[in-house]
Amino acid sequence: MLLYNSLTRNRDEFVPNEPGKVKMYTCGPTVYHFAHIGNLRTYIMEDVLEKYLRYSGYDVKRVMNITDVGHLTSDADEGEDKMLKGAKREHKTVMEIAQFYTDAFFADCDKLNIKKPDVIEPATGCIDDFIRVIEGLLEKGFAYVAGGNVYFDTSKLENYYVFNNFKEEDLEVGVRDGVEADDNKKNKNDFVLWFTKSKFEDQALKWDSPWGVGYPGWHIECSCISMKHLGEDLDIHCGGIDNAFPHHTNEIAQSEAYLGHKWCNYWFHVLHLNTNSGKMSKSTGEFLTVSLLESKGYDPMVYRLFCLQSHYRKNLVFSYENLDNAKTSYQKLIARIATLREDGEVEAEAFETLRKDFTDAMDNDVNTSLAVTALYNVLKAKCSDATKRALLADFDRVLSLNRIETADAIRKAEQDKAAAAAAQEAAAHAGDPEAQEIEALIAARADAKKQKNFAEADRIRAELADRGITLIDTAQGTKWERN
Ligand code: AMP
Ligand code: ZN
């Protein structure tokens, strides 16, 4: 499988450290507000990657943090703690806010068929781990204490900007009007590992540490939570592209300085969902959530398909017009699947050939848009309906679009309607003993077909034909008439 790796800026063959096993880490949400559908694009694509690795036979262990402390309004060390901002906004405690938005996040994930990671770890549960690693960094000379805070010293590294050769002005990241830069830093990009001298005296969550009462920086959370559950060697680290700098750059700096060796081999970054006016964010513009889309009549699966139709390494522009196109595609797809018959045999050769189109697409840097094309090709292919249904179910182990379930539900609703119509017809024939007998034979024939006893079904049809009764199979069930 080829996977684009931000570290090498190349599509690399994916080879995990340990054959057959994948250790995967995902930056989780900062739980001060609902996730917007941009955040969820990243989680959908990570979900597809995880599921495809499992589909390919790997035993995957995936870990995700929940950022419930330390993430400031700028991704660097300036601004206010996002959690505190959320708590003030809603007149609640930080922990109440964290619990509420963590639950809301996983509820959204459920709606979008995003699987829960194997381990979910809130940062506030790992304070001792952070302190231990920060002590290690101080001992090794990679960190210093200044003005009460502990900082990572980026000048101690030969190559700090691992993902790119950033220009100095780009490193002003997150420093906005009204936010002062931190004079304690020896180098511009040094970052805080532990805050004790908070600019916000009302910081709600604080813990004792060797450097005084305070709280951890955001970046140290992910390094420590990953090492705690996945050990010293990580295969894949995921996140949205905005996380590449400074967050992931800092994670690599501190993890490798602490461990003394390379930490993670593959960096998987999902590009942004943008609106026509720019990057989607929680602080500007219309706040687009899954619930908002639902309230406007969009099934969350439509949004999932919308994301899968484009490659994760391309920016994706959200508009209701684009989403409407995905909605139409999804409805057509389901309607077509609902017409597939459940009986018949799976043709092994056709199955393998069509499956290969799907795996080729996915092996090619998770090309979900080609994988969706492979799905359409299944519906057009000349093979049995049983083969098609088997392929759709197989692809859905990765794409998770619920196609067969939704199509079956639609078909069942139609069948129920047909059964009600048949019952009405039976009532109309109530005074006609022959009609009742015919209805009973039609029901027996339907049962025989369900049990794939086509010989018996044909026998009943022939028996009725001999009696001058013609059967007409319709989408609403079997009707009959006397010749
Ligand atoms: P946050 O909750 O802000 O920590 O972000 C959660 C995840 O969403 C991170 O992996 C971000 O990189 C990602 N993300 C943020 N904004 C967008 C966006 N507009 N499109 C796609 N992913 C995003
Ligand atoms: Zn992270």
XYZ file of C-alpha atoms and ligand atoms in Angstrom:
507
model
C 0.000 0.000 0.000
C 1.284 3.454 -0.923
C 0.720 6.190 1.611
C 1.706 9.840 1.277
C 4.057 10.665 4.106
C 4.403 14.340 5.091
C 7.810 13.511 6.553
C 9.372 12.343 3.280
C 6.994 14.381 1.070
C 6.582 11.218 -0.936
C 4.134 8.383 -1.477
C 5.922 5.650 0.480
C 5.236 1.929 0.586
C 3.623 1.340 3.965
C 5.675 -1.052 6.092
C 4.883 -1.173 9.811
C 7.588 -1.695 12.425
C 6.198 -5.075 13.405
C 4.840 -7.275 10.583
C 1.050 -7.469 10.642
C 0.612 -4.868 13.384
C -0.086 -1.156 13.116
C 0.242 1.386 15.885
C -1.788 4.424 14.977
C -2.254 7.700 16.832
C -4.832 10.386 16.086
C -4.992 13.887 17.532
C -8.402 14.075 19.137
C -10.759 17.024 19.469
C -10.385 20.018 21.742
C -13.666 19.650 23.575
C -14.671 23.283 24.138
C -17.323 23.339 21.431
C -19.064 21.071 18.915
C -16.912 19.598 16.169
C -17.602 21.324 12.862
C -17.916 19.290 9.683
C -14.348 20.320 8.728
C -12.972 18.589 11.828
C -15.173 15.627 10.974
C -13.776 15.426 7.443
C -10.412 14.688 9.053
C -11.928 12.035 11.339
C -13.844 10.406 8.450
C -10.663 10.048 6.384
C -8.704 8.700 9.357
C -11.526 6.223 9.964
C -11.300 5.032 6.362
C -7.525 4.627 6.691
C -7.884 2.605 9.894
C -10.631 0.417 8.435
C -8.672 -0.212 5.253
C -5.623 -1.280 7.239
C -7.834 -3.738 9.138
C -9.453 -4.853 5.857
C -5.929 -5.516 4.528
C -5.319 -7.869 7.432
C -3.401 -5.659 9.865
C -4.031 -5.833 13.558
C -4.475 -2.101 14.298
C -4.281 -0.434 17.673
C -5.499 3.136 17.476
C -5.233 5.727 20.223
C -6.841 9.155 20.430
C -6.454 11.887 23.017
C -9.154 14.239 24.175
C -7.717 17.721 24.637
C -9.404 19.007 27.766
C -6.604 21.286 28.947
C -3.671 23.294 27.567
C -4.810 24.139 24.004
C -4.644 27.909 23.742
C -6.620 29.989 21.271
C -3.518 30.261 19.136
C -1.891 26.923 18.320
C 1.305 28.407 19.744
C 1.512 29.468 23.381
C -0.461 32.663 23.248
C -4.074 33.433 23.881
C -6.536 31.965 26.293
C -7.106 28.287 27.159
C -9.862 27.161 24.792
C -11.525 25.105 27.523
C -11.730 28.085 29.832
C -13.168 30.154 27.037
C -15.883 27.494 26.509
C -16.651 27.344 30.233
C -17.049 31.131 30.464
C -19.240 31.189 27.373
C -21.643 28.670 28.851
C -21.316 29.503 32.564
C -20.252 25.950 33.355
C -17.170 24.337 34.836
C -14.351 23.239 32.536
C -15.017 19.576 33.332
C -18.734 19.956 32.565
C -17.840 21.516 29.222
C -15.317 18.740 28.512
C -17.827 15.971 29.277
C -20.614 17.570 27.285
C -18.546 18.156 24.138
C -16.749 14.811 24.365
C -20.156 13.090 24.338
C -21.325 15.359 21.514
C -18.204 14.505 19.496
C -18.731 10.744 19.781
C -22.438 11.135 19.015
C -21.452 12.899 15.765
C -18.906 10.156 15.040
C -21.633 7.545 15.531
C -23.908 9.282 13.054
C -21.091 9.342 10.503
C -20.132 5.686 11.108
C -16.734 6.723 12.459
C -15.495 3.875 14.624
C -14.317 4.669 18.153
C -10.539 4.292 18.584
C -9.352 1.397 20.761
C -8.081 3.811 23.397
C -9.509 7.262 24.154
C -7.522 9.196 26.712
C -8.356 12.645 28.125
C -5.259 14.761 28.753
C -6.326 15.544 32.323
C -5.970 11.809 33.127
C -2.243 11.733 32.286
C -0.669 14.571 34.285
C 1.918 12.267 35.924
C 3.031 11.018 32.508
C 3.530 14.582 31.266
C 5.553 15.514 34.338
C 7.789 12.443 33.944
C 8.608 13.212 30.297
C 9.189 16.931 31.006
C 11.607 15.960 33.803
C 13.414 13.705 31.321
C 13.681 16.550 28.794
C 15.100 18.875 31.466
C 17.651 16.221 32.529
C 18.781 15.744 28.934
C 19.174 19.500 28.433
C 16.362 19.880 25.888
C 14.226 22.044 28.158
C 14.689 25.067 30.440
C 12.730 26.910 33.095
C 12.101 30.617 32.545
C 9.676 32.987 34.201
C 8.089 30.055 36.015
C 7.267 28.048 32.882
C 9.121 25.080 31.369
C 10.054 25.471 27.683
C 11.392 23.151 25.032
C 14.633 24.491 23.556
C 14.319 24.127 19.774
C 17.897 25.374 19.214
C 19.126 22.023 20.597
C 17.833 20.208 17.518
C 19.628 19.886 14.217
C 16.410 19.834 12.242
C 13.371 21.277 13.935
C 11.248 22.024 10.851
C 10.837 18.399 9.823
C 7.846 18.838 7.537
C 8.970 21.806 5.539
C 11.424 24.655 5.302
C 9.166 27.180 6.901
C 9.893 30.845 6.397
C 10.416 32.929 9.510
C 7.274 34.990 8.869
C 5.147 31.827 8.669
C 6.260 31.052 12.168
C 4.238 33.938 13.492
C 1.528 31.315 13.489
C -1.383 32.137 15.716
C 0.086 35.368 17.070
C -2.794 37.713 16.525
C -3.618 41.285 17.295
C -3.911 41.928 20.981
C -1.807 38.887 21.903
C 1.688 39.558 23.203
C 4.605 37.282 22.365
C 6.289 35.482 25.280
C 9.580 37.172 26.322
C 10.743 34.159 28.337
C 11.472 32.141 25.211
C 15.125 31.875 24.204
C 14.184 31.130 20.614
C 11.120 32.226 18.748
C 9.785 28.676 18.296
C 10.495 27.328 21.749
C 7.239 26.101 23.186
C 5.773 25.608 26.618
C 5.838 22.138 28.146
C 4.419 23.243 31.492
C 2.789 26.527 32.459
C 2.963 27.774 36.008
C 2.971 31.483 35.407
C -0.312 31.712 33.666
C -1.420 34.936 32.109
C -4.886 33.921 33.203
C -5.058 33.827 36.930
C -8.480 32.202 36.732
C -7.134 29.071 34.968
C -9.500 26.454 36.353
C -7.494 23.244 36.218
C -4.093 23.211 37.920
C -1.869 20.458 39.260
C 1.141 20.349 41.524
C 4.469 19.778 39.758
C 8.217 20.085 40.490
C 8.003 23.576 38.914
C 4.998 24.798 40.847
C 1.248 24.541 40.468
C 0.273 24.728 36.815
C -0.890 22.818 33.751
C 0.624 21.125 30.687
C 1.141 22.570 27.220
C -0.947 21.095 24.428
C 1.845 19.429 22.430
C 3.232 17.311 25.271
C -0.186 15.681 25.666
C -0.087 13.852 22.362
C 3.528 12.679 22.687
C 2.938 11.258 26.155
C -0.462 9.690 25.467
C 0.919 8.015 22.364
C 3.989 6.662 24.199
C 1.852 5.523 27.138
C -0.347 3.278 24.984
C 1.741 2.541 21.903
C 5.290 2.496 23.226
C 8.405 4.095 21.752
C 7.782 3.336 18.074
C 4.735 4.633 16.312
C 3.736 3.612 12.774
C 1.227 6.286 11.747
C 0.317 9.622 13.267
C -2.745 11.416 11.874
C -4.300 14.848 12.008
C -5.569 17.752 9.948
C -2.960 19.665 7.947
C -3.072 22.654 10.317
C -1.620 20.338 12.966
C 1.608 19.791 10.984
C 3.019 23.020 12.353
C 3.496 23.804 15.155
C 1.705 20.896 16.878
C 3.163 17.833 15.148
C 6.528 19.495 14.626
C 6.693 20.034 18.387
C 5.482 16.511 19.123
C 8.348 15.101 17.046
C 10.884 17.470 18.633
C 10.047 16.500 22.211
C 9.350 12.789 21.599
C 12.596 12.164 19.744
C 14.613 14.301 22.172
C 13.157 12.276 25.050
C 13.466 8.843 23.427
C 16.816 9.444 21.720
C 15.622 7.824 18.476
C 13.165 8.220 15.637
C 9.591 8.073 16.889
C 7.000 7.881 14.105
C 7.492 6.694 10.516
C 4.393 7.917 8.665
C 2.556 11.221 9.022
C -0.931 11.257 7.518
C -2.385 14.751 7.109
C -5.875 15.498 5.848
C -6.360 18.735 3.954
C -9.017 21.194 4.948
C -12.671 21.554 4.312
C -13.131 25.150 3.246
C -16.098 27.345 2.618
C -16.136 29.740 -0.318
C -14.795 32.379 2.052
C -11.872 30.288 3.355
C -11.007 27.690 6.006
C -13.869 26.485 8.136
C -13.355 27.316 11.776
C -15.243 27.278 15.027
C -14.780 30.977 15.597
C -15.803 32.486 12.251
C -18.691 32.161 9.808
C -21.625 29.761 9.956
C -20.885 26.997 12.437
C -21.593 23.896 10.393
C -22.308 20.799 12.448
C -23.742 17.379 11.630
C -26.896 18.297 13.553
C -27.320 21.430 11.464
C -27.050 19.349 8.275
C -29.614 16.903 9.677
C -31.978 19.735 10.514
C -31.738 20.800 6.867
C -32.721 17.296 5.743
C -29.319 15.732 4.982
C -28.644 12.180 6.105
C -25.145 12.150 7.742
C -24.261 9.401 5.237
C -24.599 12.002 2.486
C -21.858 14.049 4.143
C -19.704 10.924 4.470
C -20.139 10.200 0.752
C -19.387 13.870 -0.015
C -16.041 13.482 1.781
C -15.220 10.105 0.213
C -15.820 11.455 -3.279
C -12.701 13.601 -2.998
C -9.101 12.731 -2.151
C -7.937 13.516 1.377
C -4.910 15.440 0.120
C -7.001 18.003 -1.733
C -8.786 20.893 -0.121
C -12.513 20.336 -0.323
C -14.950 23.200 -0.770
C -18.209 22.913 1.072
C -21.367 24.412 -0.382
C -24.974 23.290 -0.138
C -24.988 22.917 -3.912
C -22.093 20.424 -3.704
C -23.787 18.627 -0.844
C -27.028 18.424 -2.844
C -25.113 16.671 -5.617
C -23.851 14.117 -3.094
C -27.403 13.700 -1.790
C -28.709 12.940 -5.279
C -25.864 10.452 -5.874
C -26.543 8.734 -2.563
C -30.281 8.432 -3.215
C -29.713 7.039 -6.727
C -27.178 4.578 -5.390
C -29.538 3.303 -2.729
C -32.480 3.064 -5.144
C -30.324 1.010 -7.518
C -29.141 -1.294 -4.722
C -32.731 -1.802 -3.565
C -33.483 -3.450 -6.914
C -30.792 -6.129 -6.449
C -32.256 -9.577 -5.807
C -31.107 -11.386 -2.712
C -31.095 -14.864 -4.202
C -28.568 -16.489 -6.543
C -24.913 -17.402 -6.327
C -21.812 -15.274 -5.788
C -19.535 -15.637 -8.832
C -16.015 -15.953 -7.418
C -14.100 -14.736 -10.458
C -16.206 -11.623 -11.016
C -16.034 -10.929 -7.287
C -12.234 -10.977 -7.277
C -11.872 -8.878 -10.446
C -14.207 -6.146 -9.205
C -12.750 -6.245 -5.718
C -9.309 -5.620 -7.176
C -10.470 -2.265 -8.630
C -11.416 -1.271 -5.101
C -8.204 -2.449 -3.419
C -6.074 -0.895 -6.196
C -7.765 2.452 -5.516
C -7.309 2.174 -1.761
C -3.717 0.924 -2.049
C -2.990 4.023 -4.092
C -2.735 6.475 -1.185
C -6.296 5.870 0.060
C -7.907 7.059 -3.152
C -11.489 7.005 -1.913
C -12.820 8.858 -4.934
C -11.627 5.990 -7.170
C -12.951 3.505 -4.613
C -16.394 5.108 -4.984
C -16.027 4.769 -8.776
C -15.215 1.069 -8.254
C -18.497 0.831 -6.387
C -20.464 2.322 -9.303
C -18.681 -0.110 -11.614
C -19.968 -3.010 -9.520
C -23.527 -1.883 -10.129
C -22.906 -1.651 -13.882
C -21.056 -4.975 -14.122
C -22.393 -8.071 -15.841
C -22.554 -10.434 -12.905
C -25.189 -11.845 -10.587
C -27.016 -9.648 -8.091
C -25.643 -11.868 -5.340
C -22.088 -11.022 -6.471
C -22.950 -7.330 -6.446
C -24.450 -7.480 -2.983
C -21.430 -9.386 -1.682
C -19.059 -6.771 -3.156
C -21.058 -3.871 -1.742
C -20.990 -5.455 1.698
C -17.255 -6.065 1.346
C -16.449 -2.454 0.360
C -18.654 -1.189 3.151
C -16.281 -2.693 5.714
C -14.139 0.320 4.761
C -16.434 2.955 3.269
C -19.191 2.462 5.888
C -21.937 4.094 3.878
C -24.697 1.726 5.083
C -25.804 1.191 1.518
C -27.174 -2.315 1.774
C -28.881 -1.668 5.113
C -30.573 1.472 3.799
C -31.574 -0.215 0.542
C -32.952 -3.226 2.434
C -34.917 -0.918 4.720
C -36.431 0.764 1.666
C -37.223 -2.609 0.122
C -38.743 -3.848 3.378
C -40.948 -0.761 3.579
C -42.142 -1.509 0.028
C -42.746 -5.149 0.917
C -44.731 -4.116 3.989
C -46.813 -1.866 1.780
C -47.375 -4.796 -0.591
C -48.347 -7.083 2.279
C -50.899 -4.515 3.464
C -52.317 -4.266 -0.064
C -52.490 -8.071 -0.267
C -54.303 -8.236 3.067
C -56.806 -5.704 1.742
C -57.325 -7.815 -1.371
C -57.756 -10.937 0.770
C -60.442 -9.143 2.793
C -62.211 -8.246 -0.478
C -62.181 -11.964 -1.403
C -63.381 -13.022 2.022
C -66.654 -14.453 0.752
C -64.949 -16.301 -2.102
C -63.491 -19.656 -0.918
C -61.529 -20.217 -4.137
C -59.939 -16.775 -3.854
C -58.793 -17.615 -0.310
C -57.266 -20.855 -1.540
C -55.466 -18.985 -4.351
C -54.123 -16.421 -1.854
C -52.843 -19.269 0.315
C -51.043 -20.820 -2.663
C -49.517 -17.443 -3.590
C -48.258 -17.072 -0.010
C -46.792 -20.607 -0.150
C -45.057 -19.716 -3.423
C -43.567 -16.551 -1.877
C -42.282 -18.672 1.048
C -40.769 -21.220 -1.319
C -38.955 -18.411 -3.197
C -37.637 -16.995 0.038
C -36.222 -20.422 0.873
C -34.726 -20.561 -2.615
C -36.977 -23.534 -3.434
C -37.597 -22.320 -6.966
C -38.842 -25.725 -8.165
C -41.713 -25.581 -5.666
C -42.448 -21.942 -6.567
C -42.650 -22.895 -10.251
C -44.851 -25.906 -9.429
C -47.371 -23.680 -7.635
C -47.398 -21.201 -10.515
C -48.050 -24.114 -12.956
C -50.811 -25.538 -10.749
C -52.576 -22.162 -10.687
C -52.088 -21.748 -14.441
C -53.821 -25.128 -14.950
C -56.722 -23.740 -12.974
C -56.881 -20.707 -15.244
C -55.203 -18.318 -12.824
C -52.459 -15.982 -14.062
C -49.944 -14.549 -11.567
C -48.468 -11.105 -12.043
C -45.330 -10.351 -9.980
C -45.077 -6.631 -9.237
C -42.836 -4.529 -7.004
C -45.808 -4.422 -4.612
C -46.157 -8.219 -4.474
C -47.928 -10.887 -6.513
C -51.324 -10.117 -8.003
C -53.592 -12.620 -9.759
C -56.455 -12.727 -12.220
C -58.780 -15.314 -13.692
C -58.261 -15.900 -17.396
P -9.449 20.639 17.105
O -10.713 20.141 17.759
O -9.474 22.101 16.767
O -8.222 20.260 17.901
O -9.335 19.903 15.683
C -9.634 18.559 15.496
C -9.096 18.076 14.158
O -9.710 18.730 13.061
C -7.598 18.307 13.977
O -7.023 17.140 13.407
C -7.528 19.470 13.022
O -6.341 19.472 12.285
C -8.735 19.198 12.146
N -9.283 20.377 11.446
C -9.443 21.634 11.924
N -10.040 22.438 11.001
C -10.271 21.665 9.908
C -10.871 21.901 8.614
N -11.384 23.076 8.257
N -10.920 20.853 7.744
C -10.439 19.624 8.085
N -9.879 19.350 9.287
C -9.788 20.350 10.187
Zn -2.068 16.041 18.885
